[in-house]
mmCIF file of C-alpha atoms in Angstrom:
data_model
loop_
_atom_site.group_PDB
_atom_site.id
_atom_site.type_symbol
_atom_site.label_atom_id
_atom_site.label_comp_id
_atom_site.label_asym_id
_atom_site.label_seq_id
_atom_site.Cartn_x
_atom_site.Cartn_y
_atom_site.Cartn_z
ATOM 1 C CA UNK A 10 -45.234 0.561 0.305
ATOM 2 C CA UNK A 11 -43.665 3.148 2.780
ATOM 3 C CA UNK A 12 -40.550 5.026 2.115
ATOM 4 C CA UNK A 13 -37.316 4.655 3.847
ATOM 5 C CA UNK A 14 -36.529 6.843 6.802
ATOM 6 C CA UNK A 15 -33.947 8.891 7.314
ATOM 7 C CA UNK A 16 -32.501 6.290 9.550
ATOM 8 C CA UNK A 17 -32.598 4.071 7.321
ATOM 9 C CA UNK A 18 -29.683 2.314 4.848
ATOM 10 C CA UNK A 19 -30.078 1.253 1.736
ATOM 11 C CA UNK A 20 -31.135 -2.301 2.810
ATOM 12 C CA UNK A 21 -33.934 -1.152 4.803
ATOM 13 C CA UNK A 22 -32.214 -1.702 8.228
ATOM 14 C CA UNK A 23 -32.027 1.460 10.618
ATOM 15 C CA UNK A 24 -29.103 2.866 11.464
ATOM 16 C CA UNK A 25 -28.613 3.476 15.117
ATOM 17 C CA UNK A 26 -27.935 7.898 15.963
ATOM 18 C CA UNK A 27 -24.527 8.081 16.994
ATOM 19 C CA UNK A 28 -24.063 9.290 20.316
ATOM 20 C CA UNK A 29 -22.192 12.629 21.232
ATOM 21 C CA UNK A 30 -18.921 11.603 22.885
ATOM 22 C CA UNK A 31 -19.259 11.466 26.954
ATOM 23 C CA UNK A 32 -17.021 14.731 28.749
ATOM 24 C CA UNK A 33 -14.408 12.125 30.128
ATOM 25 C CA UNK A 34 -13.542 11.239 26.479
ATOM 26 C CA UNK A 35 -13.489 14.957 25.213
ATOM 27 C CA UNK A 36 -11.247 15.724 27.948
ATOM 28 C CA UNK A 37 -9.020 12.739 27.502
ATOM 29 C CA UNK A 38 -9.297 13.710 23.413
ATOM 30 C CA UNK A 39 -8.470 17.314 24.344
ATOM 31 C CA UNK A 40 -5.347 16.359 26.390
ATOM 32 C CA UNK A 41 -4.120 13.913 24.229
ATOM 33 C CA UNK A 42 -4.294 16.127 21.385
ATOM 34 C CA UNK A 43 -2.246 19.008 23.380
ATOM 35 C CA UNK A 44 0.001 16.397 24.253
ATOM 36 C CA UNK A 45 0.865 15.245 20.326
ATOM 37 C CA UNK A 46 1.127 19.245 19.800
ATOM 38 C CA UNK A 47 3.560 19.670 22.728
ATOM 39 C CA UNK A 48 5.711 16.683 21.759
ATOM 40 C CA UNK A 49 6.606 18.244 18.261
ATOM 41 C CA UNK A 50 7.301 20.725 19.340
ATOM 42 C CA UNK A 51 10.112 19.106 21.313
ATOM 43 C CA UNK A 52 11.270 17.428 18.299
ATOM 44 C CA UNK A 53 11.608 20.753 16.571
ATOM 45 C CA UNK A 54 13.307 21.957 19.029
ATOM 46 C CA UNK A 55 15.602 19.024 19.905
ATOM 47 C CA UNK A 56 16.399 16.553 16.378
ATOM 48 C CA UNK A 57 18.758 17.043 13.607
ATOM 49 C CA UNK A 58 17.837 16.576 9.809
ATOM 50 C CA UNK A 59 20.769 15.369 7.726
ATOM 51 C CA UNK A 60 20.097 15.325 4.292
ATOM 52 C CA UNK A 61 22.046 12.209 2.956
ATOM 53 C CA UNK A 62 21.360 11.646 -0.585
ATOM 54 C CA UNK A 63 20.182 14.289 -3.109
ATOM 55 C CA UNK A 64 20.879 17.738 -1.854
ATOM 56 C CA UNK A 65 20.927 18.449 -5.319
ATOM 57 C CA UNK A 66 17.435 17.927 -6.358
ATOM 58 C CA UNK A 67 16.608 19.608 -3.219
ATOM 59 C CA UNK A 68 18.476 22.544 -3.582
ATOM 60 C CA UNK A 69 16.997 22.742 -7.822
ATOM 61 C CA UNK A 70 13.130 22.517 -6.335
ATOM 62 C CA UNK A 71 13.921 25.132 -3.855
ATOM 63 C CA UNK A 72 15.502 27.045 -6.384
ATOM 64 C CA UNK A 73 12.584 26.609 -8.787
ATOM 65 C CA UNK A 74 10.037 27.943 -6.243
ATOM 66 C CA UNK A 75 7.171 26.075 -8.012
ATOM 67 C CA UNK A 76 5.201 24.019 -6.020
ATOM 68 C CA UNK A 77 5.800 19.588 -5.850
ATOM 69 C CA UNK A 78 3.752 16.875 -4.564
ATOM 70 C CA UNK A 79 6.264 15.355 -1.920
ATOM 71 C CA UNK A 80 5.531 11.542 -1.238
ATOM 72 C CA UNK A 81 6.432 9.187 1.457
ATOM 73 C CA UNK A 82 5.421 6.288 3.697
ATOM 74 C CA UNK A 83 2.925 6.571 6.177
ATOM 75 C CA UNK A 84 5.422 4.875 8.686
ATOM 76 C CA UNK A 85 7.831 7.768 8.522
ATOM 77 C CA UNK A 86 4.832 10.786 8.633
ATOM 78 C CA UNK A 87 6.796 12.303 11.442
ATOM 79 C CA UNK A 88 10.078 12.847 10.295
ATOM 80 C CA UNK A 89 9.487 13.287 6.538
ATOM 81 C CA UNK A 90 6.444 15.868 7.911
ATOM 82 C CA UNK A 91 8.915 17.723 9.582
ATOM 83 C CA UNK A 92 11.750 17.893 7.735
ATOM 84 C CA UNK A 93 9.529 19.626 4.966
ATOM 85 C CA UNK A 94 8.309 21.797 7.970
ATOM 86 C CA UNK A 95 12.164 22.784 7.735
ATOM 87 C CA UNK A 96 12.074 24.048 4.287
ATOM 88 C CA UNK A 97 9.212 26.683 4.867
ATOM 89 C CA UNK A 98 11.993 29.499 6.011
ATOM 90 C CA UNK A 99 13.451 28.553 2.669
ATOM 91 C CA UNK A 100 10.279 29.526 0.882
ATOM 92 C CA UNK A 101 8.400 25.650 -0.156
ATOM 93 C CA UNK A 102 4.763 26.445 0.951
ATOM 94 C CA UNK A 103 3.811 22.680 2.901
ATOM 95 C CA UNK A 104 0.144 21.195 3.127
ATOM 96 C CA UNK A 105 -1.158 18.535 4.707
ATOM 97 C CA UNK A 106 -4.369 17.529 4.130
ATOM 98 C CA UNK A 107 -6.423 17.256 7.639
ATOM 99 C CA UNK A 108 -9.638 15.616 8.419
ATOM 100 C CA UNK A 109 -12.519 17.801 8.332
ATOM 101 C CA UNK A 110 -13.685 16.252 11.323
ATOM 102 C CA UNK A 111 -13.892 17.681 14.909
ATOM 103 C CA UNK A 112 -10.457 16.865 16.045
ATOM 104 C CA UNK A 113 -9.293 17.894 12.242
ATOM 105 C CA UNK A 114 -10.188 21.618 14.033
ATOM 106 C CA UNK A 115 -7.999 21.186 16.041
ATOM 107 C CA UNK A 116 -5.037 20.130 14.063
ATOM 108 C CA UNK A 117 -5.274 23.149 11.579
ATOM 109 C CA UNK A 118 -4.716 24.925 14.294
ATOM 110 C CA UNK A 119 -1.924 23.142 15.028
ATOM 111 C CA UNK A 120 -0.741 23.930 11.597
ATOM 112 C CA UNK A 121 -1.278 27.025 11.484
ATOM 113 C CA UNK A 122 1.006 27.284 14.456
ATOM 114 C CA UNK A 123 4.290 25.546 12.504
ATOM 115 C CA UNK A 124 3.218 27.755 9.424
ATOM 116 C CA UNK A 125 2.036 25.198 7.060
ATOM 117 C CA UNK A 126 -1.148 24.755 5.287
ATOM 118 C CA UNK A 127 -4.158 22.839 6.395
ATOM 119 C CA UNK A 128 -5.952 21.130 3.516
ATOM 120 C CA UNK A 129 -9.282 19.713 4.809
ATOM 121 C CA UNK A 130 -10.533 16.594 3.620
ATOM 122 C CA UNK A 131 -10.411 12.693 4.170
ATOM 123 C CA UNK A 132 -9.211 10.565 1.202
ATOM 124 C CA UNK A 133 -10.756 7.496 2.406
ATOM 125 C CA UNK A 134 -14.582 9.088 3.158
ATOM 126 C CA UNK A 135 -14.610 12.232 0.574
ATOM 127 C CA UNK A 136 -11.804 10.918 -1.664
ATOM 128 C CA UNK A 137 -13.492 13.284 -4.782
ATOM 129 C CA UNK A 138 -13.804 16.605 -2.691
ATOM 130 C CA UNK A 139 -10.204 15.778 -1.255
ATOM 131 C CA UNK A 140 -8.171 15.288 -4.988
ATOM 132 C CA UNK A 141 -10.080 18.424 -5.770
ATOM 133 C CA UNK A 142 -8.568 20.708 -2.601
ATOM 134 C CA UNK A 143 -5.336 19.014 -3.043
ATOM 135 C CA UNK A 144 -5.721 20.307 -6.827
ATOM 136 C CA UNK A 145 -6.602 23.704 -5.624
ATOM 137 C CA UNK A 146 -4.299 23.740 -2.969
ATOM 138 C CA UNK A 147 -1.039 23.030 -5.554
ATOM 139 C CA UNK A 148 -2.119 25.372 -8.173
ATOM 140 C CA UNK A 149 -2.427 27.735 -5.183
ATOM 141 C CA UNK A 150 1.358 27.382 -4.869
ATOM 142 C CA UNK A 151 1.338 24.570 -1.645
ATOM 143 C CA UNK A 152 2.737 21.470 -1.951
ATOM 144 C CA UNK A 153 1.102 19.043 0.225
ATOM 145 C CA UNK A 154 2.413 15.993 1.439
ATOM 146 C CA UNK A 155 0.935 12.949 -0.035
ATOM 147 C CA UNK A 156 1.575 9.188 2.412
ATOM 148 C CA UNK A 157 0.549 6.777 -0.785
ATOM 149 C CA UNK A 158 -0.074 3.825 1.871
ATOM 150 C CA UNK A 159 -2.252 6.233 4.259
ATOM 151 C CA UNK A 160 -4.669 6.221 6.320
ATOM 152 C CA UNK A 161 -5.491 2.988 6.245
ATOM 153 C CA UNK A 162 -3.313 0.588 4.228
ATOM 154 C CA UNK A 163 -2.030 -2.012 3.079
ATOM 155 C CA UNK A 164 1.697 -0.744 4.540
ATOM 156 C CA UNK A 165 3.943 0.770 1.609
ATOM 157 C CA UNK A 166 1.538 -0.356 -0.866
ATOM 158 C CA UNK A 167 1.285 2.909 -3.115
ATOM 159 C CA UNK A 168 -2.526 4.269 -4.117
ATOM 160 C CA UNK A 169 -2.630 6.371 -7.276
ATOM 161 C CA UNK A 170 -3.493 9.600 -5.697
ATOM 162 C CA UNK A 171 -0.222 11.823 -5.742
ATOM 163 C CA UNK A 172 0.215 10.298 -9.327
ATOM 164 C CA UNK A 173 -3.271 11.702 -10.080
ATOM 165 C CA UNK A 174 -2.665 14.711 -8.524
ATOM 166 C CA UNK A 175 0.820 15.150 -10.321
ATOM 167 C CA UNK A 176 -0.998 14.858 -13.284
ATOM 168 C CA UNK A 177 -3.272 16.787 -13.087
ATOM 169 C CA UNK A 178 -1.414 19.887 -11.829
ATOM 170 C CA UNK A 179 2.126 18.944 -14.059
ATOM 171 C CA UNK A 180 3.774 19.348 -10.268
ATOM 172 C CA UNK A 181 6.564 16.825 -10.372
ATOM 173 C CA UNK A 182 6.472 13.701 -7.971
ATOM 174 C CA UNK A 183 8.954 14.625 -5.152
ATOM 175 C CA UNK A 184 10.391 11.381 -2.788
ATOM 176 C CA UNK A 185 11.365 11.791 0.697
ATOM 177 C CA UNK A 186 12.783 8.949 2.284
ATOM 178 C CA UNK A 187 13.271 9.352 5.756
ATOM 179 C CA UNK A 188 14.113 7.621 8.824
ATOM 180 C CA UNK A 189 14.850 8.338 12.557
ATOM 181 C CA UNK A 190 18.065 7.461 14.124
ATOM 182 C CA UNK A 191 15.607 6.470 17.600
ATOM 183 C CA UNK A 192 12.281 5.885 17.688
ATOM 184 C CA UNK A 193 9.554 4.023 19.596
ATOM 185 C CA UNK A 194 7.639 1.549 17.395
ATOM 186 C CA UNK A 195 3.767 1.316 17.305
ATOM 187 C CA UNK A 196 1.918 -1.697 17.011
ATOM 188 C CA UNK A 197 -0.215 -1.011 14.107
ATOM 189 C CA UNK A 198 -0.941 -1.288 10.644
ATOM 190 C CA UNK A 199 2.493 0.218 9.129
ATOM 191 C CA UNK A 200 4.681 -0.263 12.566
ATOM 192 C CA UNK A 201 4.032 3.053 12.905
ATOM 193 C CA UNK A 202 7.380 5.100 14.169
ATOM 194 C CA UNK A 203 7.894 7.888 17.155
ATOM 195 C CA UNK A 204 11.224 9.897 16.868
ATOM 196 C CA UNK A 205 12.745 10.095 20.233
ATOM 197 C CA UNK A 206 13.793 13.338 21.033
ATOM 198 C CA UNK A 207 17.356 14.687 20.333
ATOM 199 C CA UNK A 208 17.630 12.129 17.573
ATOM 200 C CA UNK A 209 18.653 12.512 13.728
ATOM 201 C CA UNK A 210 16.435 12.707 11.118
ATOM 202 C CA UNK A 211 18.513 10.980 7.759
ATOM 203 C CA UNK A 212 16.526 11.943 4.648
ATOM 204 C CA UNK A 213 16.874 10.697 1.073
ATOM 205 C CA UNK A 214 15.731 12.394 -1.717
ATOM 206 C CA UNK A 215 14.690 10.945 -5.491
ATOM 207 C CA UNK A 216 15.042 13.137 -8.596
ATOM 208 C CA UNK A 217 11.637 15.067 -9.144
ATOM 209 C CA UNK A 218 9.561 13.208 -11.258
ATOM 210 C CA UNK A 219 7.141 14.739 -13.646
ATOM 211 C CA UNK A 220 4.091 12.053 -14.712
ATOM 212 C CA UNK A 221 2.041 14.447 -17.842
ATOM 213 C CA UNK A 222 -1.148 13.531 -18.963
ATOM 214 C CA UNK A 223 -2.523 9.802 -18.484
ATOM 215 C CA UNK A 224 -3.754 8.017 -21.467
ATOM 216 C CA UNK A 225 -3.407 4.511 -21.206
ATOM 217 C CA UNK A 226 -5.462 2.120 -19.042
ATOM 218 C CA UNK A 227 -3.610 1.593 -15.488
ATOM 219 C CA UNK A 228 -0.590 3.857 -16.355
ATOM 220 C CA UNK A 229 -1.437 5.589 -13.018
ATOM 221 C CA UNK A 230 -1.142 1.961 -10.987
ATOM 222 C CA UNK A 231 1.719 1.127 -13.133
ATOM 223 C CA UNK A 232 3.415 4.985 -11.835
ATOM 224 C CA UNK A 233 2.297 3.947 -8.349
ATOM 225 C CA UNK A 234 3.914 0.809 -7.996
ATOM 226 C CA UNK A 235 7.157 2.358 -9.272
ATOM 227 C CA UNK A 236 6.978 4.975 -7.041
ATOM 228 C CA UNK A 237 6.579 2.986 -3.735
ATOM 229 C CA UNK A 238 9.650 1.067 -5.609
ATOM 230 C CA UNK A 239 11.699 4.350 -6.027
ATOM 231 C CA UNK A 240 10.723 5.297 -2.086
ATOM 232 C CA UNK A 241 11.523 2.009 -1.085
ATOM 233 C CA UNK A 242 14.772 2.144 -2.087
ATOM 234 C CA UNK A 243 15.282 5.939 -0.640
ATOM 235 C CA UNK A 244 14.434 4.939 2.889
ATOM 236 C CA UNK A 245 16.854 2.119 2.530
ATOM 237 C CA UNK A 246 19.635 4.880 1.848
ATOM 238 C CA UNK A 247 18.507 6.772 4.852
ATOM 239 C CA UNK A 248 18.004 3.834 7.136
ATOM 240 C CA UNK A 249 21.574 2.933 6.187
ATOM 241 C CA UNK A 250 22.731 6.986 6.844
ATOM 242 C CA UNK A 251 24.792 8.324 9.413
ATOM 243 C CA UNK A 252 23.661 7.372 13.185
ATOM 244 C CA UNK A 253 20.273 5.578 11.475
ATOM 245 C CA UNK A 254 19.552 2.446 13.422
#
């Protein structure tokens, strides 16, 4: 019996060659991407970040200058992204872990440019070779934001990875609650949101929370659900904050 191709899955059926993308779609990938660049730019430039619940803990982790695994929703990646992007003058070391993909190129280069740290890798195709930069990454000193419900879903539905991750580098867990006092809402999966510029960013912050070693069976989905309890709760307090809609 003949072997399998190359092009070939592991039910026998071939697998069409994906095409290289056509030059209108590079250029329209190109100019969108500048675009997304450009825009936070503006927010940078033009929004306010309130902190409205737990300047404390904040003020201890910066203090502590040891590295944290920062959580939050997918929903609120913007404004929870950069409000840590604020902390870098005061000396937390942010990554975010980026595709490795084509267009993953391009945005480490994009963080380069807002001094954080690119972490390539994609949790939901190389989920192994991702934990194990993210591991790297935090006993490199970074702290890299972790969205428990991201990329794909189901909305604020916490995976185990940051609780992994926690454990396995004895960073503490560290909550960011955020929300944006205007935004545009996208129709997808988590109702996506898109600060509007010269808005307020209100962020809540949850005591850091150390996780240790894992020994029983499901103690890391057990941490997980409380977590996207705990985060729940913090974006409530910031939705309800000063100028929040």
């Amino acid at each position: 019996m003949a072997e399998k191709t190359d092009r070939q899955d592991a039910s026998g059926k071939k697998r069409r060659k994906r095409q290289p993308p056509g030059w209108r779609t590079r250029v329209l990938r190109t100019v969108s991407q500048w675009a997304m660049a450009g825009y936070i730019w503006l927010l940078r430039l033009t929004c306010r970040i309130r902190v409205v619940e737990g300047r404390q803990y904040l003020e201890d982790t910066l203090a502590g200058d040891t590295p944290v695994v920062p959580c939050a929703w997918h929903q609120q990646l913007v404004p929870s992204g950069l409000f840590l992007r604020s902390l870098v003058p005061r000396g937390m070391n942010v990554g975010f872990l980026i595709s490795p993909s084509r267009e993953g190129e391009f945005m480490s280069r994009v963080a380069h440019n807002h001094r954080v740290t690119p972490i390539r890798g994609s949790s939901s195709r190389t989920g192994k070779e991702a934990m194990q930069a993210l591991t790297e990454a935090v006993r490199e000193g970074v702290s890299p934001m972790m969205y428990g419900d991201g990329p794909r879903g189901p909305a604020r539905v916490f995976k185990t990875g940051a609780v992994i991750l926690a454990s396995r580098t004895g960073a503490p867990l560290f909550l960011v609650g955020a929300a944006a006092s205007r935004y545009w809402q996208v129709k997808s999966w988590d109702s996506f949101q898109v600060p509007k510029p010269f808005c307020t960013f209100n962020v809540a912050i949850g005591e850091p929370w150390p996780i240790g070693a894992l020994g029983r069976p499901h103690q890391a989905e057990d941490i997980a659900k409380e977590l996207g309890h705990r985060l729940d709760a913090l974006c409530e307090v910031a939705q309800g904050g000063p100028d929040a809609r």
